[in-house]
Structures are given as C-alpha cells and as structure tokens.
C-alpha cells in the first residue's frame, strides 16, 4: 500500500479534520421548494461549517434568496451564507439587501460581482451609482456589519481574465477589503486547483481557498455550464459519461465514483475543506461526505 493511501486512511479516520459546506439555489416553485428542504434536512446532520444560497443573475432571486436564508436561520441549526451580487444595482439597493440579511440574523455573505445581463462573456460595465468592483462591495459589507465575507476564485482563470497577474490582483483586492475565504469555481483536474493555490500563496494571499466540487449529475448540463464559466471538461470525463444519456442509474453511479475519486485525491494532497455544489440534491453529496468520514452529528429529521 502506498504511503499516500495510508495517510488518507489516517486522515479519514480522524474525520473531525474534514470540513464541508453545501451550496443551494433558491427554489422557483413548490416542487423545487420541497426538494430543496428535503436536501437541507438530509445534509444538516452532517454538521457543515455553513450552507450557502445563491443569488440569481442581476438580483432576480433577491426575495427568494432572502426567504430561503431566513428560513435556514429560523428552522435549522445551520449557519447560512447569502450570496450577493452588485451587477445592475445601485449602492443603495445592494446596501438595503445587506442590511436585510443582517436583520434576518445572517452573518456570512458570499460577495460577488455577478455577470452582465447580456450573459457571461459580455463586457462588464459597472453600474452608475453602483459598486465598481467586488472589492468595493466587500468593503461596504464590512462597514455595514461584522459579516464574515467569502469571495470567488478561479483555478483556471475567469473567462474575462487578461492574465494571471490581474487575476491574482483582483483576488488580493477582495482580501484586502475584508474577505477571509475564497470558494473556487468547479474544476475536474485537481492539478489546476493545486497549481492555483501555489500561485495564490506565492502572491502573498493567505486565506483558505476552498475547492468547489460539483457532482456531475448531468454531463451535458455541466459541460454547457463549464463552457460559459471557463472551466475545462477533460476528455477522460466525457469518456466516462459516454453513452449514458438514457441511463440515469448508471450515470449516477459513475458520477459518485468520479466525485469520490476527485475528493479523495485532494485529501491525499492534504486538503481538508470542501464546498459542494449540491444542485439541491442531497444523495450523492451525502455519500461523498460519508466516504470522507463524516457521520451524522444530530439525528436526521424527515422533511
Ligand atoms: P471578480 O472576482 O470581481 O472578478 C472576476 C474576474 O474578472 C477576475 O478574476 C478578473 O479576471 C476579472 N476582473 C475583475 N475586475 C477586473 C479589473 N478591474 N480589471 C481587469 N480584470 C478584472 N453569480 C451569480 O449571479 N450569483 C451567485 O450566487 C454566484 N455565486 C458564485 C459562487 C462562486 C463560488 C463562484 C466561483 C461564482 C459565483 N457566481 C455567481 C458567478 C460570478 O458572479 C461570475 O463568475 C462573475 O462573472 C464574476 O463575479 P466575481 O465576483 O467572481 O468577480
């Protein structure tokens, strides 16, 4: 047995070292609401460090994000983090949302610039009377309340990125403004993430860079999303899902194997914090967390 496998087993036996967080999106209708809450209730007993709720493009889910995080505060033991973007909004509008989160008992915000209304890749024009950059948004959130602020990071660079220097300067500005954690865009090649963390550290940026892990519940869906976000989809991944379009059962098993392989390899590299893009579905993420050694801390409550 290789020493890295022995190391992994040792790390996973002392599972208290592993910390996870889960990302959800606000539901659009009653059926999606039921699915979201059954997933939250299933994952809650695993004791995540926090759970985050996304904010639709241009604030399109403003009310739904707010009501979801409020319900998490009121009805669960979880610590919610509310995503917030500043695209297409005045400072006053954004600040109102920040204050409403504070009033609802939310103490953690994932601060983002957001994508232009014309879509990913369209030129970003800072709104008149709005925040000029994510760093400005972070600074303002910190002035409004003693929030914990997380931000984004891009192991394969953001699609708009001009160079690694600019990429790292943007991250540094967000950290200097008060961000204390970065969550990465999803990636499939762990070496991209590990090289990125090295670059970040070499640039003197000293915050945790949490790997964002996406279970491939739909290969087509993920491949399409990856094209927009600048994440690459390796050929080996396409090959694993080849011919499975009409075979959801096998697809699910392959997705579990792919995600477990990725996460356990990162454990081998000494990584012990993970952020899961759940897509509001719990089973696969629950299984991966189980493999990471996590066990229920509180009894599961059926939704
Ligand atoms: P920033 O980090 O501010 O900038 C992104 C990149 O743009 C930089 O890395 C740099 O390459 C370039 N750039 C920025 N400023 C400059 C500059 N002044 N000069 C040159 N280049 C510059 N979107 C949503 O709408 N809602 C969400 O809830 C949401 N959640 C997300 C969560 C995570 C973990 C991640 C990784 C992304 C999320 N996004 C979300 C997507 C995000 O809004 C888009 O990727 C958007 O295009 C960039 O926002 P940002 O905060 O990452 O931008």
mmCIF file of C-alpha atoms and ligand atoms in Angstrom:
data_model
loop_
_atom_site.group_PDB
_atom_site.id
_atom_site.type_symbol
_atom_site.label_atom_id
_atom_site.label_comp_id
_atom_site.label_asym_id
_atom_site.label_seq_id
_atom_site.Cartn_x
_atom_site.Cartn_y
_atom_site.Cartn_z
ATOM 1 C CA UNK A 1 0.000 0.000 0.000
ATOM 2 C CA UNK A 2 1.351 3.437 -0.879
ATOM 3 C CA UNK A 3 2.122 5.881 1.891
ATOM 4 C CA UNK A 4 -0.406 8.363 0.475
ATOM 5 C CA UNK A 5 -3.169 5.787 0.839
ATOM 6 C CA UNK A 6 -2.108 5.158 4.431
ATOM 7 C CA UNK A 7 -2.053 8.918 5.021
ATOM 8 C CA UNK A 8 -5.535 9.201 3.578
ATOM 9 C CA UNK A 9 -6.883 6.448 5.793
ATOM 10 C CA UNK A 10 -5.335 8.133 8.797
ATOM 11 C CA UNK A 11 -6.864 11.488 7.821
ATOM 12 C CA UNK A 12 -10.276 9.970 7.161
ATOM 13 C CA UNK A 13 -10.202 8.084 10.461
ATOM 14 C CA UNK A 14 -9.783 11.384 12.231
ATOM 15 C CA UNK A 15 -12.696 12.824 10.271
ATOM 16 C CA UNK A 16 -13.000 15.768 12.617
ATOM 17 C CA UNK A 17 -10.298 17.337 10.391
ATOM 18 C CA UNK A 18 -12.588 17.397 7.384
ATOM 19 C CA UNK A 19 -14.869 20.394 6.999
ATOM 20 C CA UNK A 20 -17.589 20.712 4.372
ATOM 21 C CA UNK A 21 -20.053 23.329 3.192
ATOM 22 C CA UNK A 22 -23.004 22.996 0.841
ATOM 23 C CA UNK A 23 -24.383 25.346 -1.792
ATOM 24 C CA UNK A 24 -28.069 25.506 -2.727
ATOM 25 C CA UNK A 25 -30.083 27.671 -5.091
ATOM 26 C CA UNK A 26 -33.413 29.310 -4.211
ATOM 27 C CA UNK A 27 -36.428 27.306 -5.437
ATOM 28 C CA UNK A 28 -38.743 28.607 -8.185
ATOM 29 C CA UNK A 29 -41.878 26.672 -7.282
ATOM 30 C CA UNK A 30 -43.431 24.461 -4.648
ATOM 31 C CA UNK A 31 -41.999 21.224 -6.005
ATOM 32 C CA UNK A 32 -38.480 22.665 -6.060
ATOM 33 C CA UNK A 33 -39.027 24.042 -2.573
ATOM 34 C CA UNK A 34 -39.849 20.563 -1.307
ATOM 35 C CA UNK A 35 -36.754 19.143 -2.969
ATOM 36 C CA UNK A 36 -34.553 21.875 -1.506
ATOM 37 C CA UNK A 37 -35.843 21.365 2.013
ATOM 38 C CA UNK A 38 -35.634 17.624 1.908
ATOM 39 C CA UNK A 39 -31.981 18.031 0.790
ATOM 40 C CA UNK A 40 -31.230 20.574 3.519
ATOM 41 C CA UNK A 41 -32.739 18.293 6.158
ATOM 42 C CA UNK A 42 -30.787 15.300 4.874
ATOM 43 C CA UNK A 43 -27.449 17.135 4.865
ATOM 44 C CA UNK A 44 -27.949 19.145 8.060
ATOM 45 C CA UNK A 45 -26.972 16.315 10.456
ATOM 46 C CA UNK A 46 -23.531 16.132 8.823
ATOM 47 C CA UNK A 47 -22.725 19.417 10.564
ATOM 48 C CA UNK A 48 -21.443 21.536 7.647
ATOM 49 C CA UNK A 49 -19.408 24.645 8.505
ATOM 50 C CA UNK A 50 -22.032 26.656 6.597
ATOM 51 C CA UNK A 51 -24.554 26.354 3.783
ATOM 52 C CA UNK A 52 -24.781 28.989 1.083
ATOM 53 C CA UNK A 53 -27.698 30.134 -1.062
ATOM 54 C CA UNK A 54 -27.076 31.646 -4.491
ATOM 55 C CA UNK A 55 -28.383 34.962 -5.811
ATOM 56 C CA UNK A 56 -29.911 34.911 -9.296
ATOM 57 C CA UNK A 57 -28.348 36.903 -12.105
ATOM 58 C CA UNK A 58 -28.863 40.632 -11.578
ATOM 59 C CA UNK A 59 -30.703 40.066 -8.295
ATOM 60 C CA UNK A 60 -33.505 38.103 -9.974
ATOM 61 C CA UNK A 61 -33.873 35.874 -6.898
ATOM 62 C CA UNK A 62 -33.483 38.667 -4.348
ATOM 63 C CA UNK A 63 -36.675 37.790 -2.414
ATOM 64 C CA UNK A 64 -36.304 34.027 -2.819
ATOM 65 C CA UNK A 65 -32.674 34.058 -1.645
ATOM 66 C CA UNK A 66 -33.692 36.171 1.326
ATOM 67 C CA UNK A 67 -36.620 33.963 2.316
ATOM 68 C CA UNK A 68 -34.504 30.802 1.940
ATOM 69 C CA UNK A 69 -31.662 32.065 4.162
ATOM 70 C CA UNK A 70 -34.192 33.429 6.686
ATOM 71 C CA UNK A 71 -35.886 30.040 6.855
ATOM 72 C CA UNK A 72 -32.494 28.374 7.363
ATOM 73 C CA UNK A 73 -31.816 30.752 10.277
ATOM 74 C CA UNK A 74 -35.238 30.134 11.822
ATOM 75 C CA UNK A 75 -35.767 26.432 11.226
ATOM 76 C CA UNK A 76 -32.365 24.753 11.283
ATOM 77 C CA UNK A 77 -29.140 24.614 13.272
ATOM 78 C CA UNK A 78 -27.201 25.595 10.117
ATOM 79 C CA UNK A 79 -25.225 28.776 9.530
ATOM 80 C CA UNK A 80 -26.331 30.259 6.196
ATOM 81 C CA UNK A 81 -24.194 32.342 3.874
ATOM 82 C CA UNK A 82 -26.182 34.519 1.478
ATOM 83 C CA UNK A 83 -24.700 35.139 -1.972
ATOM 84 C CA UNK A 84 -24.960 38.724 -3.189
ATOM 85 C CA UNK A 85 -24.004 40.350 -6.488
ATOM 86 C CA UNK A 86 -23.600 44.045 -7.286
ATOM 87 C CA UNK A 87 -24.174 43.942 -11.057
ATOM 88 C CA UNK A 88 -27.006 46.168 -12.336
ATOM 89 C CA UNK A 89 -27.812 47.620 -8.900
ATOM 90 C CA UNK A 90 -27.173 50.910 -7.166
ATOM 91 C CA UNK A 91 -25.157 51.021 -3.966
ATOM 92 C CA UNK A 92 -28.355 51.847 -2.048
ATOM 93 C CA UNK A 93 -30.142 48.795 -3.425
ATOM 94 C CA UNK A 94 -27.250 46.500 -2.576
ATOM 95 C CA UNK A 95 -26.805 48.008 0.884
ATOM 96 C CA UNK A 96 -30.513 47.503 1.591
ATOM 97 C CA UNK A 97 -30.121 43.813 0.824
ATOM 98 C CA UNK A 98 -27.061 43.600 3.096
ATOM 99 C CA UNK A 99 -28.965 45.255 5.953
ATOM 100 C CA UNK A 100 -31.945 42.963 5.407
ATOM 101 C CA UNK A 101 -29.635 39.948 5.737
ATOM 102 C CA UNK A 102 -28.236 41.348 8.972
ATOM 103 C CA UNK A 103 -31.767 41.933 10.325
ATOM 104 C CA UNK A 104 -32.686 38.349 9.414
ATOM 105 C CA UNK A 105 -29.775 37.053 11.515
ATOM 106 C CA UNK A 106 -27.456 36.222 8.588
ATOM 107 C CA UNK A 107 -23.781 36.840 9.420
ATOM 108 C CA UNK A 108 -21.978 35.487 6.362
ATOM 109 C CA UNK A 109 -22.144 36.817 2.791
ATOM 110 C CA UNK A 110 -20.588 35.403 -0.375
ATOM 111 C CA UNK A 111 -19.798 38.666 -2.190
ATOM 112 C CA UNK A 112 -19.691 38.607 -5.979
ATOM 113 C CA UNK A 113 -19.676 40.966 -8.901
ATOM 114 C CA UNK A 114 -22.119 38.912 -10.965
ATOM 115 C CA UNK A 115 -22.470 38.526 -14.715
ATOM 116 C CA UNK A 116 -23.698 41.258 -17.079
ATOM 117 C CA UNK A 117 -27.371 40.945 -18.092
ATOM 118 C CA UNK A 118 -26.252 40.114 -21.649
ATOM 119 C CA UNK A 119 -24.677 36.943 -20.261
ATOM 120 C CA UNK A 120 -21.294 35.538 -19.324
ATOM 121 C CA UNK A 121 -18.550 36.955 -21.525
ATOM 122 C CA UNK A 122 -20.385 40.206 -22.320
ATOM 123 C CA UNK A 123 -18.412 43.265 -21.306
ATOM 124 C CA UNK A 124 -18.973 44.204 -17.684
ATOM 125 C CA UNK A 125 -19.874 47.865 -17.224
ATOM 126 C CA UNK A 126 -20.034 48.949 -13.612
ATOM 127 C CA UNK A 127 -23.482 50.432 -12.903
ATOM 128 C CA UNK A 128 -23.811 54.166 -12.400
ATOM 129 C CA UNK A 129 -24.088 54.780 -8.649
ATOM 130 C CA UNK A 130 -23.178 51.134 -8.144
ATOM 131 C CA UNK A 131 -20.143 49.299 -6.819
ATOM 132 C CA UNK A 132 -17.258 49.422 -9.258
ATOM 133 C CA UNK A 133 -15.750 46.108 -8.227
ATOM 134 C CA UNK A 134 -16.260 43.160 -5.920
ATOM 135 C CA UNK A 135 -13.595 44.591 -3.603
ATOM 136 C CA UNK A 136 -15.730 47.745 -3.213
ATOM 137 C CA UNK A 137 -18.716 45.562 -2.396
ATOM 138 C CA UNK A 138 -16.731 43.591 0.205
ATOM 139 C CA UNK A 139 -15.522 46.802 1.869
ATOM 140 C CA UNK A 140 -19.077 48.130 2.051
ATOM 141 C CA UNK A 141 -20.468 44.904 3.526
ATOM 142 C CA UNK A 142 -17.797 45.056 6.242
ATOM 143 C CA UNK A 143 -18.761 48.671 7.005
ATOM 144 C CA UNK A 144 -22.436 47.781 7.334
ATOM 145 C CA UNK A 145 -21.990 44.906 9.763
ATOM 146 C CA UNK A 146 -19.485 42.488 11.217
ATOM 147 C CA UNK A 147 -20.134 39.911 8.490
ATOM 148 C CA UNK A 148 -17.872 37.061 7.544
ATOM 149 C CA UNK A 149 -17.251 37.571 3.810
ATOM 150 C CA UNK A 150 -16.326 34.860 1.306
ATOM 151 C CA UNK A 151 -15.500 35.511 -2.356
ATOM 152 C CA UNK A 152 -14.967 33.580 -5.591
ATOM 153 C CA UNK A 153 -11.724 32.207 -7.022
ATOM 154 C CA UNK A 154 -10.964 30.711 -10.441
ATOM 155 C CA UNK A 155 -8.343 27.936 -10.651
ATOM 156 C CA UNK A 156 -8.473 28.073 -14.458
ATOM 157 C CA UNK A 157 -8.860 31.885 -14.525
ATOM 158 C CA UNK A 158 -12.102 33.759 -15.025
ATOM 159 C CA UNK A 159 -13.285 33.865 -18.675
ATOM 160 C CA UNK A 160 -12.671 37.657 -18.687
ATOM 161 C CA UNK A 161 -9.214 37.309 -17.204
ATOM 162 C CA UNK A 162 -6.421 39.120 -19.026
ATOM 163 C CA UNK A 163 -3.531 37.492 -17.177
ATOM 164 C CA UNK A 164 -2.636 35.623 -14.020
ATOM 165 C CA UNK A 165 -1.263 38.859 -12.564
ATOM 166 C CA UNK A 166 -4.636 40.609 -12.949
ATOM 167 C CA UNK A 167 -6.466 37.532 -11.705
ATOM 168 C CA UNK A 168 -4.421 37.458 -8.511
ATOM 169 C CA UNK A 169 -4.557 41.259 -8.095
ATOM 170 C CA UNK A 170 -8.374 41.051 -8.164
ATOM 171 C CA UNK A 171 -8.365 38.311 -5.523
ATOM 172 C CA UNK A 172 -5.881 40.260 -3.388
ATOM 173 C CA UNK A 173 -8.042 43.395 -3.567
ATOM 174 C CA UNK A 174 -11.024 41.385 -2.287
ATOM 175 C CA UNK A 175 -8.943 40.007 0.581
ATOM 176 C CA UNK A 176 -7.525 43.437 1.444
ATOM 177 C CA UNK A 177 -11.122 44.693 1.583
ATOM 178 C CA UNK A 178 -12.011 42.079 4.208
ATOM 179 C CA UNK A 179 -12.758 38.712 2.575
ATOM 180 C CA UNK A 180 -11.497 35.799 4.644
ATOM 181 C CA UNK A 181 -12.241 32.814 2.421
ATOM 182 C CA UNK A 182 -12.409 32.080 -1.296
ATOM 183 C CA UNK A 183 -14.540 29.339 -2.825
ATOM 184 C CA UNK A 184 -13.429 28.126 -6.231
ATOM 185 C CA UNK A 185 -15.323 27.665 -9.441
ATOM 186 C CA UNK A 186 -15.715 23.938 -10.030
ATOM 187 C CA UNK A 187 -12.868 22.105 -11.756
ATOM 188 C CA UNK A 188 -12.171 18.478 -12.669
ATOM 189 C CA UNK A 189 -8.420 18.379 -12.901
ATOM 190 C CA UNK A 190 -7.053 18.628 -9.372
ATOM 191 C CA UNK A 191 -3.669 19.796 -10.642
ATOM 192 C CA UNK A 192 -5.358 23.030 -11.860
ATOM 193 C CA UNK A 193 -6.552 23.685 -8.325
ATOM 194 C CA UNK A 194 -3.261 22.760 -6.658
ATOM 195 C CA UNK A 195 -1.254 24.954 -9.053
ATOM 196 C CA UNK A 196 -3.680 27.804 -8.414
ATOM 197 C CA UNK A 197 -3.273 27.527 -4.643
ATOM 198 C CA UNK A 198 0.503 27.702 -5.135
ATOM 199 C CA UNK A 199 0.124 30.868 -7.227
ATOM 200 C CA UNK A 200 -2.151 32.440 -4.622
ATOM 201 C CA UNK A 201 0.293 31.676 -1.834
ATOM 202 C CA UNK A 202 3.235 32.905 -3.901
ATOM 203 C CA UNK A 203 1.323 36.194 -4.372
ATOM 204 C CA UNK A 204 1.219 36.563 -0.571
ATOM 205 C CA UNK A 205 -2.527 35.911 -0.303
ATOM 206 C CA UNK A 206 -3.168 33.973 2.866
ATOM 207 C CA UNK A 207 -6.791 32.931 3.029
ATOM 208 C CA UNK A 208 -8.226 29.433 2.635
ATOM 209 C CA UNK A 209 -9.035 28.612 -1.000
ATOM 210 C CA UNK A 210 -11.842 26.082 -0.668
ATOM 211 C CA UNK A 211 -12.249 23.722 -3.634
ATOM 212 C CA UNK A 212 -15.740 23.871 -5.142
ATOM 213 C CA UNK A 213 -16.793 20.348 -6.077
ATOM 214 C CA UNK A 214 -19.654 19.691 -8.475
ATOM 215 C CA UNK A 215 -21.123 16.204 -8.755
ATOM 216 C CA UNK A 216 -21.779 15.518 -12.441
ATOM 217 C CA UNK A 217 -25.485 14.790 -12.188
ATOM 218 C CA UNK A 218 -25.930 15.677 -15.858
ATOM 219 C CA UNK A 219 -22.822 15.592 -18.052
ATOM 220 C CA UNK A 220 -24.490 17.635 -20.798
ATOM 221 C CA UNK A 221 -25.616 20.262 -18.306
ATOM 222 C CA UNK A 222 -22.206 20.549 -16.669
ATOM 223 C CA UNK A 223 -20.350 20.649 -19.985
ATOM 224 C CA UNK A 224 -22.590 23.512 -21.153
ATOM 225 C CA UNK A 225 -22.139 25.403 -17.897
ATOM 226 C CA UNK A 226 -18.377 24.823 -17.933
ATOM 227 C CA UNK A 227 -18.106 26.390 -21.399
ATOM 228 C CA UNK A 228 -19.630 29.599 -20.012
ATOM 229 C CA UNK A 229 -17.603 29.747 -16.828
ATOM 230 C CA UNK A 230 -14.186 28.952 -18.244
ATOM 231 C CA UNK A 231 -13.870 25.578 -16.509
ATOM 232 C CA UNK A 232 -12.442 22.879 -18.742
ATOM 233 C CA UNK A 233 -14.016 19.477 -19.219
ATOM 234 C CA UNK A 234 -11.289 16.872 -19.715
ATOM 235 C CA UNK A 235 -11.719 14.195 -22.368
ATOM 236 C CA UNK A 236 -11.462 11.445 -19.776
ATOM 237 C CA UNK A 237 -14.566 12.869 -18.079
ATOM 238 C CA UNK A 238 -16.555 12.949 -21.327
ATOM 239 C CA UNK A 239 -15.482 9.359 -21.951
ATOM 240 C CA UNK A 240 -16.788 8.221 -18.580
ATOM 241 C CA UNK A 241 -20.282 9.533 -19.326
ATOM 242 C CA UNK A 242 -20.271 8.485 -22.981
ATOM 243 C CA UNK A 243 -23.381 6.520 -23.998
ATOM 244 C CA UNK A 244 -25.133 7.087 -20.663
ATOM 245 C CA UNK A 245 -27.594 9.810 -21.724
ATOM 246 C CA UNK A 246 -30.542 7.440 -21.385
ATOM 247 C CA UNK A 247 -29.226 5.507 -18.408
ATOM 248 C CA UNK A 248 -29.708 7.689 -15.323
ATOM 249 C CA UNK A 249 -28.977 4.878 -12.852
ATOM 250 C CA UNK A 250 -25.516 4.122 -14.265
ATOM 251 C CA UNK A 251 -24.870 7.850 -14.710
ATOM 252 C CA UNK A 252 -25.488 8.378 -11.020
ATOM 253 C CA UNK A 253 -23.109 5.585 -10.044
ATOM 254 C CA UNK A 254 -20.419 6.954 -12.368
ATOM 255 C CA UNK A 255 -20.976 10.476 -11.009
ATOM 256 C CA UNK A 256 -20.491 9.189 -7.456
ATOM 257 C CA UNK A 257 -17.279 7.406 -8.439
ATOM 258 C CA UNK A 258 -15.902 10.476 -10.280
ATOM 259 C CA UNK A 259 -16.627 12.852 -7.384
ATOM 260 C CA UNK A 260 -15.271 10.423 -4.767
ATOM 261 C CA UNK A 261 -12.104 9.948 -6.794
ATOM 262 C CA UNK A 262 -11.602 13.708 -7.091
ATOM 263 C CA UNK A 263 -12.241 14.459 -3.440
ATOM 264 C CA UNK A 264 -10.169 11.559 -2.092
ATOM 265 C CA UNK A 265 -7.271 12.573 -4.317
ATOM 266 C CA UNK A 266 -7.469 16.078 -2.817
ATOM 267 C CA UNK A 267 -7.455 14.516 0.660
ATOM 268 C CA UNK A 268 -4.230 12.760 -0.383
ATOM 269 C CA UNK A 269 -2.841 16.214 -1.186
ATOM 270 C CA UNK A 270 -3.666 17.410 2.326
ATOM 271 C CA UNK A 271 -6.893 19.277 1.505
ATOM 272 C CA UNK A 272 -9.454 19.065 4.291
ATOM 273 C CA UNK A 273 -12.122 21.650 3.399
ATOM 274 C CA UNK A 274 -14.635 21.165 0.600
ATOM 275 C CA UNK A 275 -17.552 23.180 -0.788
ATOM 276 C CA UNK A 276 -20.156 21.102 -2.620
ATOM 277 C CA UNK A 277 -22.392 22.498 -5.356
ATOM 278 C CA UNK A 278 -25.378 20.332 -4.412
ATOM 279 C CA UNK A 279 -27.801 21.406 -7.182
ATOM 280 C CA UNK A 280 -30.345 20.995 -4.367
ATOM 281 C CA UNK A 281 -29.882 17.208 -4.458
ATOM 282 C CA UNK A 282 -28.554 15.500 -1.387
ATOM 283 C CA UNK A 283 -27.924 11.816 -2.073
ATOM 284 C CA UNK A 284 -24.668 11.985 -3.965
ATOM 285 C CA UNK A 285 -23.167 14.677 -1.766
ATOM 286 C CA UNK A 286 -24.251 12.750 1.325
ATOM 287 C CA UNK A 287 -22.476 9.634 0.024
ATOM 288 C CA UNK A 288 -19.259 11.543 -0.718
ATOM 289 C CA UNK A 289 -19.304 13.110 2.744
ATOM 290 C CA UNK A 290 -19.792 9.645 4.212
ATOM 291 C CA UNK A 291 -16.694 8.482 2.328
ATOM 292 C CA UNK A 292 -14.845 11.483 3.731
ATOM 293 C CA UNK A 293 -15.582 10.054 7.172
ATOM 294 C CA UNK A 294 -18.367 12.439 8.132
ATOM 295 C CA UNK A 295 -21.158 10.979 10.224
ATOM 296 C CA UNK A 296 -24.411 12.469 11.468
ATOM 297 C CA UNK A 297 -23.927 14.762 14.433
ATOM 298 C CA UNK A 298 -27.611 15.264 15.133
ATOM 299 C CA UNK A 299 -30.459 12.887 14.323
ATOM 300 C CA UNK A 300 -31.808 13.303 10.773
ATOM 301 C CA UNK A 301 -35.254 14.891 10.708
ATOM 302 C CA UNK A 302 -37.502 13.864 7.859
ATOM 303 C CA UNK A 303 -38.691 16.834 5.815
HETATM 304 P P1 LIG B 1 -14.490 39.150 -9.561
HETATM 305 O O1 LIG B 1 -13.785 38.136 -8.737
HETATM 306 O O2 LIG B 1 -14.584 40.501 -9.043
HETATM 307 O O3 LIG B 1 -13.800 39.247 -10.988
HETATM 308 C C1 LIG B 1 -13.780 38.109 -11.828
HETATM 309 C C2 LIG B 1 -12.641 38.240 -12.803
HETATM 310 O O4 LIG B 1 -12.846 39.313 -13.698
HETATM 311 C C3 LIG B 1 -11.323 38.478 -12.143
HETATM 312 O O5 LIG B 1 -10.772 37.284 -11.652
HETATM 313 C C4 LIG B 1 -10.541 39.102 -13.275
HETATM 314 O O6 LIG B 1 -10.082 38.111 -14.174
HETATM 315 C C5 LIG B 1 -11.605 39.932 -13.985
HETATM 316 N N1 LIG B 1 -11.618 41.304 -13.456
HETATM 317 C C6 LIG B 1 -12.391 41.781 -12.454
HETATM 318 N N2 LIG B 1 -12.124 43.080 -12.217
HETATM 319 C C7 LIG B 1 -11.183 43.435 -13.120
HETATM 320 C C8 LIG B 1 -10.487 44.641 -13.397
HETATM 321 N N3 LIG B 1 -10.742 45.762 -12.735
HETATM 322 N N4 LIG B 1 -9.578 44.654 -14.406
HETATM 323 C C9 LIG B 1 -9.316 43.521 -15.110
HETATM 324 N N5 LIG B 1 -9.943 42.340 -14.886
HETATM 325 C C10 LIG B 1 -10.850 42.302 -13.908
HETATM 326 N N6 LIG B 1 -23.139 34.519 -9.891
HETATM 327 C C11 LIG B 1 -24.400 34.918 -9.553
HETATM 328 O O7 LIG B 1 -25.048 35.662 -10.321
HETATM 329 N N7 LIG B 1 -24.964 34.541 -8.359
HETATM 330 C C12 LIG B 1 -24.315 33.755 -7.458
HETATM 331 O O8 LIG B 1 -24.861 33.416 -6.403
HETATM 332 C C13 LIG B 1 -22.993 33.310 -7.786
HETATM 333 N N8 LIG B 1 -22.286 32.543 -6.921
HETATM 334 C C14 LIG B 1 -20.995 32.175 -7.238
HETATM 335 C C15 LIG B 1 -20.245 31.438 -6.300
HETATM 336 C C16 LIG B 1 -18.947 31.045 -6.585
HETATM 337 C C17 LIG B 1 -18.167 30.267 -5.559
HETATM 338 C C18 LIG B 1 -18.356 31.385 -7.845
HETATM 339 C C19 LIG B 1 -16.966 30.943 -8.181
HETATM 340 C C20 LIG B 1 -19.082 32.130 -8.773
HETATM 341 C C21 LIG B 1 -20.390 32.548 -8.485
HETATM 342 N N9 LIG B 1 -21.143 33.329 -9.384
HETATM 343 C C22 LIG B 1 -22.426 33.724 -9.042
HETATM 344 C C23 LIG B 1 -20.598 33.682 -10.709
HETATM 345 C C24 LIG B 1 -19.959 35.083 -10.734
HETATM 346 O O9 LIG B 1 -20.915 36.070 -10.479
HETATM 347 C C25 LIG B 1 -19.352 35.289 -12.120
HETATM 348 O O10 LIG B 1 -18.274 34.410 -12.336
HETATM 349 C C26 LIG B 1 -18.950 36.725 -12.472
HETATM 350 O O11 LIG B 1 -18.615 36.778 -13.859
HETATM 351 C C27 LIG B 1 -17.760 37.260 -11.714
HETATM 352 O O12 LIG B 1 -18.078 37.592 -10.416
HETATM 353 P P2 LIG B 1 -16.894 37.556 -9.311
HETATM 354 O O13 LIG B 1 -17.361 38.062 -8.040
HETATM 355 O O14 LIG B 1 -16.275 36.212 -9.350
HETATM 356 O O15 LIG B 1 -15.922 38.646 -9.980
#
